[in-house]
CSV table of C-alpha atoms in Angstrom, one decimal:
chain,number,residue,atom,x,y,z
A,1,MET,CA,-0.9,-37.6,-30.6
A,2,SER,CA,2.8,-36.7,-30.1
A,3,ASP,CA,3.6,-34.2,-27.4
A,4,MET,CA,6.7,-33.1,-29.3
A,5,PRO,CA,5.4,-29.6,-30.3
A,6,GLY,CA,4.4,-28.8,-26.7
A,7,ARG,CA,7.7,-30.2,-25.4
A,8,LEU,CA,9.6,-28.0,-27.9
A,9,LEU,CA,7.9,-24.9,-26.5
A,10,ARG,CA,8.6,-25.9,-22.9
A,11,LEU,CA,12.3,-26.5,-23.9
A,12,LEU,CA,12.4,-23.1,-25.5
A,13,SER,CA,10.9,-21.5,-22.5
A,14,LEU,CA,13.5,-23.2,-20.2
A,15,LEU,CA,16.4,-22.1,-22.5
A,16,GLN,CA,15.1,-18.5,-22.3
A,17,SER,CA,14.8,-18.5,-18.5
A,18,ARG,CA,18.4,-19.2,-17.7
A,19,ARG,CA,21.8,-18.7,-19.4
A,20,GLU,CA,22.8,-22.3,-19.4
A,21,TRP,CA,21.3,-25.8,-18.7
A,22,SER,CA,22.9,-29.2,-18.5
A,23,GLY,CA,21.4,-32.0,-20.6
A,24,ARG,CA,20.4,-33.8,-17.4
A,25,GLU,CA,18.6,-30.8,-15.9
A,26,LEU,CA,16.6,-30.3,-19.1
A,27,ALA,CA,15.7,-34.0,-19.2
A,28,ASP,CA,14.5,-33.9,-15.6
A,29,ARG,CA,12.4,-30.8,-16.2
A,30,LEU,CA,10.8,-32.2,-19.4
A,31,GLY,CA,10.5,-35.8,-18.1
A,32,VAL,CA,12.4,-37.3,-21.0
A,33,THR,CA,15.8,-38.9,-21.7
A,34,GLU,CA,18.9,-36.9,-22.5
A,35,ARG,CA,18.8,-38.4,-25.9
A,36,THR,CA,15.4,-36.9,-26.5
A,37,VAL,CA,16.7,-33.5,-25.3
A,38,ARG,CA,19.5,-33.7,-27.9
A,39,ARG,CA,17.0,-34.5,-30.7
A,40,ASP,CA,14.7,-31.6,-29.6
A,41,VAL,CA,17.7,-29.2,-29.5
A,42,GLU,CA,18.4,-30.3,-33.1
A,43,ARG,CA,14.8,-29.6,-34.1
A,44,LEU,CA,15.0,-26.1,-32.6
A,45,ARG,CA,18.2,-25.5,-34.5
A,46,ALA,CA,16.4,-26.6,-37.7
A,47,LEU,CA,13.9,-23.8,-36.9
A,48,ASP,CA,16.7,-21.3,-36.8
A,49,TYR,CA,16.9,-21.0,-33.0
A,50,PRO,CA,20.6,-20.4,-32.1
A,51,VAL,CA,21.0,-23.1,-29.5
A,52,THR,CA,24.7,-23.7,-28.7
A,53,GLY,CA,26.1,-26.6,-26.8
A,54,THR,CA,29.4,-27.7,-25.2
A,55,THR,CA,30.6,-31.2,-24.4
A,56,GLY,CA,32.2,-32.7,-21.3
A,57,THR,CA,31.2,-32.8,-17.6
A,58,ALA,CA,30.7,-29.0,-17.5
A,59,GLY,CA,28.9,-29.0,-20.9
A,60,GLY,CA,25.3,-27.8,-21.5
A,61,TYR,CA,23.0,-25.9,-23.7
A,62,ARG,CA,22.3,-22.2,-24.0
A,63,LEU,CA,20.2,-20.0,-26.3
A,64,GLY,CA,22.5,-17.6,-28.1
A,65,SER,CA,21.9,-14.4,-30.0
A,66,GLY,CA,20.6,-14.7,-33.5
A,67,THR,CA,19.7,-12.6,-36.5
A,68,HIS,CA,16.0,-12.8,-35.6
A,69,LEU,CA,14.3,-12.4,-32.2
A,70,PRO,CA,12.7,-15.8,-31.3
A,71,PRO,CA,9.2,-15.9,-29.9
A,72,LEU,CA,9.2,-15.3,-26.2
A,73,GLN,CA,7.5,-18.1,-24.3
A,74,LEU,CA,5.7,-16.9,-21.1
A,75,ASP,CA,3.3,-18.9,-19.0
A,76,ASP,CA,0.2,-17.2,-17.6
A,77,ASP,CA,1.7,-15.9,-14.3
A,78,GLU,CA,4.8,-14.7,-16.1
A,79,ALA,CA,2.8,-12.7,-18.6
A,80,ILE,CA,0.8,-10.9,-15.9
A,81,ALA,CA,4.1,-10.4,-13.9
A,82,VAL,CA,5.7,-8.7,-16.9
A,83,ALA,CA,2.6,-6.5,-17.3
A,84,LEU,CA,2.8,-5.4,-13.7
A,85,GLY,CA,6.5,-4.8,-14.0
A,86,LEU,CA,6.0,-2.6,-17.1
A,87,VAL,CA,3.4,-0.5,-15.2
A,88,GLY,CA,5.8,-0.1,-12.3
A,89,ALA,CA,8.7,0.8,-14.6
A,90,ALA,CA,6.7,3.7,-15.9
A,91,GLY,CA,6.9,5.5,-12.6
A,92,GLY,CA,10.2,4.1,-11.2
A,93,GLY,CA,13.6,5.6,-11.2
A,94,VAL,CA,14.7,4.7,-14.7
A,95,SER,CA,15.0,7.6,-17.1
A,96,GLY,CA,12.7,7.7,-20.2
A,97,MET,CA,10.9,4.5,-19.3
A,98,ALA,CA,7.3,5.8,-19.2
A,99,ASP,CA,6.6,5.8,-22.9
A,100,SER,CA,8.6,2.7,-23.6
A,101,SER,CA,6.9,0.7,-20.8
A,102,MET,CA,3.4,1.6,-22.1
A,103,SER,CA,4.4,0.8,-25.7
A,104,ALA,CA,5.7,-2.6,-24.6
A,105,LEU,CA,2.5,-3.3,-22.6
A,106,ALA,CA,0.4,-2.6,-25.7
A,107,LYS,CA,2.6,-5.0,-27.7
A,108,LEU,CA,2.3,-7.7,-25.0
A,109,GLU,CA,-1.5,-7.4,-25.0
A,110,GLN,CA,-1.6,-7.8,-28.8
A,111,VAL,CA,0.3,-11.2,-28.8
A,112,LEU,CA,-1.2,-12.7,-25.7
A,113,PRO,CA,-3.7,-15.6,-25.8
A,114,ALA,CA,-7.4,-14.5,-25.7
A,115,ARG,CA,-7.8,-16.0,-22.2
A,116,LEU,CA,-5.2,-13.6,-20.7
A,117,ARG,CA,-6.2,-10.4,-22.5
A,118,PRO,CA,-9.0,-9.5,-20.0
A,119,GLN,CA,-6.5,-9.8,-17.1
A,120,LEU,CA,-3.9,-7.7,-18.9
A,121,ALA,CA,-6.5,-5.1,-19.8
A,122,ALA,CA,-7.5,-4.9,-16.2
A,123,VAL,CA,-3.9,-4.4,-15.1
A,124,GLY,CA,-3.3,-1.7,-17.8
A,125,SER,CA,-6.5,0.2,-17.0
A,126,ALA,CA,-6.6,-0.1,-13.2
A,127,ALA,CA,-2.9,0.4,-12.4
A,128,GLU,CA,-0.8,3.4,-12.9
A,129,ALA,CA,2.6,4.3,-11.4
A,130,ILE,CA,3.0,7.9,-10.3
A,131,PRO,CA,6.6,9.1,-10.7
A,132,ARG,CA,8.2,10.1,-7.4
A,133,PRO,CA,9.4,13.8,-7.5
A,134,GLY,CA,13.1,14.3,-7.0
A,135,LEU,CA,13.9,10.6,-7.5
A,136,PRO,CA,17.4,10.2,-9.0
A,137,GLN,CA,17.0,8.9,-12.6
A,138,VAL,CA,18.9,5.8,-13.7
A,139,ASP,CA,20.2,5.4,-17.3
A,140,PRO,CA,18.4,2.3,-18.7
A,141,GLY,CA,21.5,1.5,-20.8
A,142,VAL,CA,23.6,1.4,-17.7
A,143,LEU,CA,21.1,-0.8,-16.0
A,144,ALA,CA,20.9,-3.2,-18.9
A,145,VAL,CA,24.7,-3.7,-19.1
A,146,LEU,CA,24.9,-4.2,-15.3
A,147,ALA,CA,22.1,-6.7,-15.4
A,148,ARG,CA,23.7,-8.7,-18.3
A,149,CYS,CA,27.1,-8.7,-16.5
A,150,CYS,CA,25.3,-10.0,-13.3
A,151,ARG,CA,23.6,-12.8,-15.2
A,152,ASN,CA,26.8,-13.8,-17.1
A,153,HIS,CA,29.1,-13.5,-14.1
A,154,GLU,CA,31.3,-11.1,-16.1
A,155,LEU,CA,33.6,-8.4,-14.6
A,156,VAL,CA,32.5,-4.9,-15.3
A,157,ALA,CA,34.3,-1.5,-15.0
A,158,PHE,CA,32.7,1.9,-14.5
A,159,ASP,CA,33.1,5.4,-13.2
A,160,TYR,CA,31.5,6.0,-9.8
A,161,ASN,CA,30.7,9.3,-8.2
A,162,GLY,CA,30.6,8.5,-4.5
A,163,ARG,CA,29.2,10.4,-1.5
A,164,SER,CA,32.4,12.5,-1.4
A,165,ARG,CA,31.6,13.5,-5.1
A,166,ALA,CA,35.0,12.3,-6.2
A,167,THR,CA,34.8,10.1,-9.3
A,168,THR,CA,36.8,6.9,-9.2
A,169,ARG,CA,37.2,4.1,-11.8
A,170,ARG,CA,36.0,0.7,-10.3
A,171,ARG,CA,36.4,-2.8,-11.6
A,172,VAL,CA,34.1,-5.3,-9.8
A,173,GLU,CA,32.4,-8.7,-9.9
A,174,PRO,CA,28.7,-7.7,-10.2
A,175,HIS,CA,26.4,-9.9,-8.1
A,176,GLN,CA,22.9,-8.5,-8.1
A,177,LEU,CA,20.8,-5.4,-8.8
A,178,LEU,CA,18.5,-4.4,-6.0
A,179,THR,CA,15.9,-1.8,-5.4
A,180,LEU,CA,15.0,-0.1,-2.1
A,181,ALA,CA,12.9,3.0,-1.6
A,182,TRP,CA,12.6,3.6,-5.4
A,183,ARG,CA,16.4,3.6,-5.8
A,184,TRP,CA,18.6,1.1,-7.7
A,185,TYR,CA,21.7,-0.4,-6.2
A,186,LEU,CA,24.4,-2.7,-7.5
A,187,LEU,CA,25.8,-5.3,-5.1
A,188,ALA,CA,29.3,-6.3,-6.2
A,189,PHE,CA,32.5,-7.8,-4.9
A,190,ASP,CA,35.5,-5.4,-5.3
A,191,PRO,CA,38.7,-7.5,-5.7
A,192,ASP,CA,40.9,-4.4,-5.2
A,193,ARG,CA,39.4,-3.9,-1.7
A,194,ASP,CA,38.8,-7.6,-1.1
A,195,ASP,CA,35.2,-6.9,0.1
A,196,TRP,CA,31.6,-6.4,-0.9
A,197,ARG,CA,30.5,-3.0,-2.0
A,198,ILE,CA,27.1,-1.3,-2.7
A,199,PHE,CA,26.9,1.2,-5.5
A,200,ARG,CA,24.0,3.5,-6.3
A,201,VAL,CA,23.3,3.0,-10.0
A,202,ASP,CA,22.4,6.6,-10.7
A,203,ARG,CA,26.0,7.5,-9.7
A,204,ILE,CA,27.4,4.9,-12.2
A,205,SER,CA,28.6,6.0,-15.7
A,206,SER,CA,31.0,4.9,-18.5
A,207,VAL,CA,30.1,1.2,-18.0
A,208,ASP,CA,32.4,-1.3,-19.8
A,209,PRO,CA,32.1,-5.1,-19.6
A,210,VAL,CA,35.6,-6.5,-19.1
A,211,LEU,CA,34.8,-9.7,-21.0
A,212,HIS,CA,36.3,-11.8,-18.3
A,213,ARG,CA,34.2,-14.4,-16.4
A,214,PHE,CA,34.4,-15.0,-12.6
A,215,THR,CA,33.1,-17.6,-10.3
A,216,PRO,CA,30.1,-16.1,-8.4
A,217,ARG,CA,30.3,-15.8,-4.6
A,218,VAL,CA,27.5,-16.7,-2.3
A,219,ILE,CA,25.7,-13.9,-0.4
A,220,ASP,CA,22.2,-12.9,0.6
A,221,GLY,CA,21.9,-9.7,-1.4
A,222,PRO,CA,18.7,-8.1,0.1
A,223,SER,CA,19.8,-8.8,3.7
A,224,TYR,CA,23.3,-7.4,3.0
A,225,LEU,CA,21.9,-4.2,1.5
A,226,VAL,CA,19.6,-3.6,4.5
A,227,GLU,CA,22.3,-4.4,7.1
A,228,SER,CA,24.7,-2.0,5.3
A,229,PHE,CA,22.2,0.8,5.7
A,230,VAL,CA,21.7,-0.1,9.4
A,231,SER,CA,25.3,-0.2,10.3
A,232,ALA,CA,26.5,2.8,8.2
A,233,GLN,CA,27.7,5.9,10.1
A,234,TYR,CA,26.4,9.1,8.6
A,235,ARG,CA,26.7,12.8,9.5
A,236,HIS,CA,23.5,12.9,11.6
A,237,THR,CA,22.5,10.5,14.4
A,238,VAL,CA,19.9,10.1,17.1
A,239,GLU,CA,19.6,7.5,19.8
A,240,LEU,CA,16.4,6.8,21.7
A,241,THR,CA,15.0,4.6,24.4
A,242,VAL,CA,11.5,3.5,23.4
A,243,GLU,CA,8.9,1.9,25.6
A,244,ALA,CA,7.9,-0.7,23.1
A,245,ALA,CA,9.0,-4.2,22.2
A,246,ALA,CA,12.0,-4.5,19.8
A,247,SER,CA,9.9,-6.4,17.2
A,248,THR,CA,7.2,-3.7,17.3
A,249,VAL,CA,9.8,-0.9,16.7
A,250,THR,CA,11.5,-2.8,13.8
A,251,SER,CA,8.1,-3.1,12.0
A,252,THR,CA,7.8,0.7,11.8
A,253,PHE,CA,11.0,1.1,9.7
A,254,GLU,CA,10.5,2.3,6.1
A,255,GLY,CA,12.8,3.4,3.3
A,256,VAL,CA,16.6,3.3,3.5
A,257,VAL,CA,16.9,4.6,7.0
A,258,ARG,CA,16.8,1.5,9.3
A,259,GLY,CA,17.6,1.7,13.0
A,260,ILE,CA,19.9,-0.5,15.1
A,261,VAL,CA,17.5,-2.0,17.7
A,262,THR,CA,18.9,-3.3,21.0
A,263,PRO,CA,16.3,-5.0,23.3
A,264,LEU,CA,16.4,-3.8,26.9
A,265,THR,CA,13.4,-5.6,28.3
A,266,GLU,CA,10.4,-7.4,26.8
A,267,THR,CA,8.7,-4.0,26.5
A,268,SER,CA,11.5,-1.6,25.8
A,269,CYS,CA,14.5,-1.2,23.6
A,270,ARG,CA,17.2,1.3,22.5
A,271,VAL,CA,17.2,2.5,18.9
A,272,ARG,CA,20.0,4.3,16.9
A,273,PHE,CA,19.4,6.0,13.6
A,274,SER,CA,21.9,7.6,11.2
A,275,ALA,CA,21.3,9.5,8.0
A,276,ASP,CA,22.7,12.1,5.7
A,277,THR,CA,20.1,14.7,6.7
A,278,PRO,CA,18.1,15.5,9.9
A,279,GLY,CA,14.9,15.4,7.9
A,280,MET,CA,15.4,11.7,7.1
A,281,LEU,CA,15.6,11.1,10.9
A,282,LEU,CA,12.6,13.2,11.6
A,283,THR,CA,10.2,10.8,9.9
A,284,GLN,CA,11.6,7.8,11.8
A,285,VAL,CA,11.4,9.5,15.2
A,286,ALA,CA,7.9,10.6,14.5
A,287,ALA,CA,6.9,7.0,13.7
A,288,LEU,CA,8.4,5.8,17.0
A,289,ALA,CA,6.6,8.6,18.9
A,290,ALA,CA,3.3,7.1,17.8
A,291,LEU,CA,4.2,3.8,19.5
A,292,GLY,CA,4.4,5.3,23.0
A,293,PRO,CA,6.7,7.1,25.4
A,294,PHE,CA,10.4,7.5,24.6
A,295,THR,CA,13.5,9.4,25.7
A,296,VAL,CA,16.3,10.9,23.7
A,297,ASP,CA,19.6,9.6,24.8
A,298,GLN,CA,21.8,11.3,22.2
A,299,ALA,CA,21.4,13.4,19.1
A,300,THR,CA,23.5,15.6,16.8
A,301,PRO,CA,22.7,19.4,17.4
A,302,GLU,CA,21.0,19.9,13.9
A,303,THR,CA,18.8,16.8,14.4
A,304,ALA,CA,17.8,17.8,18.0
A,305,ALA,CA,16.9,21.3,16.8
A,306,LEU,CA,14.8,20.1,13.9
A,307,ILE,CA,12.9,17.5,15.8
A,308,SER,CA,12.2,19.8,18.8
A,309,ALA,CA,11.1,22.7,16.6
A,310,THR,CA,8.8,20.4,14.5
A,311,GLY,CA,7.3,18.9,17.6
A,312,GLU,CA,6.5,22.4,19.1
A,313,ARG,CA,4.9,23.5,15.8
A,314,LEU,CA,2.8,20.4,15.7
A,315,ALA,CA,1.7,20.7,19.3
A,316,ARG,CA,0.7,24.4,18.8
A,317,ALA,CA,-1.2,23.6,15.6
A,318,PHE,CA,-3.2,20.8,17.0
A,319,ALA,CA,-3.9,22.6,20.3
A,320,LEU,CA,-5.3,25.6,18.2
A,321,GLY,CA,-7.3,23.1,16.1
A,322,ASN,CA,-8.9,21.6,19.2
A,323,ASP,CA,-9.8,25.0,20.6
A,324,GLN,CA,-11.6,25.9,17.4
A,325,ALA,CA,-13.4,22.6,17.0
A,326,ASP,CA,-17.2,22.6,17.2
A,327,PRO,CA,-18.4,19.2,18.4
A,328,GLU,CA,-22.0,20.0,17.7
A,329,GLY,CA,-21.3,20.8,14.1
A,330,GLN,CA,-19.4,17.6,13.3
A,331,ASP,CA,-20.7,15.2,10.7
A,332,PRO,CA,-21.5,12.0,12.6
A,333,ASP,CA,-20.7,9.9,9.5
A,334,ARG,CA,-17.1,11.2,9.5
A,335,GLN,CA,-16.3,10.4,13.2
């Protein structure tokens, strides 16, 4: 029996997974000749799939926009990944996504093969994302335009409300959308400043694609984002000497506040934190205090006052709790 129907579905899946493919790449993925790829592309066109192609050394195939939405081809792992993503989107930082995500999850369950429906039902019933209070909300339309410009390597212009609260018009080469601690960030190269920049997406508005393509630059987006937070200088800082290995200290970091760790010996290191508010530093210092002894080398006055006062209140509270404890009345199953 001919494998042509299955091959057409695999070809369609490949075309949907990336903006453009060369004929040689598709032939290698499908295990056929480039001539067979050309024939299969013509078969998809005959079925009203808008597959466009260009000739020459830089030529290739892409699935364009059509008047009808073509069937989306997902393998088993992709389908479950989409379901998990929809559940997460319901509680993430994207405005108005809860109802839309659950509606999309229901539609996905309806069209999935029978063998996958139990897994999807388990995901839908057992998982639920709880919205984080006070999380800045991102406009899904803004997110969609930025994602498309990242994928298409297309310049984009937007208004940006920075930390100084002054709004500026920016024109950048968008590279990647990243999430950290429930927030969305755009990593982009700014030609006017000849350097990379990170933008919080919830501060972006009036997004306009420039309709001009650019050659993408190479950068490790996640590493750059984390290093940017580590090296940034904010209003409040604290420097500590911690009696613990540098690798142990680094493993305690959470959220966007990451410390600069300088090893002193195999069992000690110096750590510097910087953040917009003393409260953001308090959580990091408390986590380090659980590792063992440490000394404060330097701290801004507001930070020192908050950490000192909090420590005293905790010490008094737990001392009072120990005085009132009744060892004989404790439940042995809860010790």
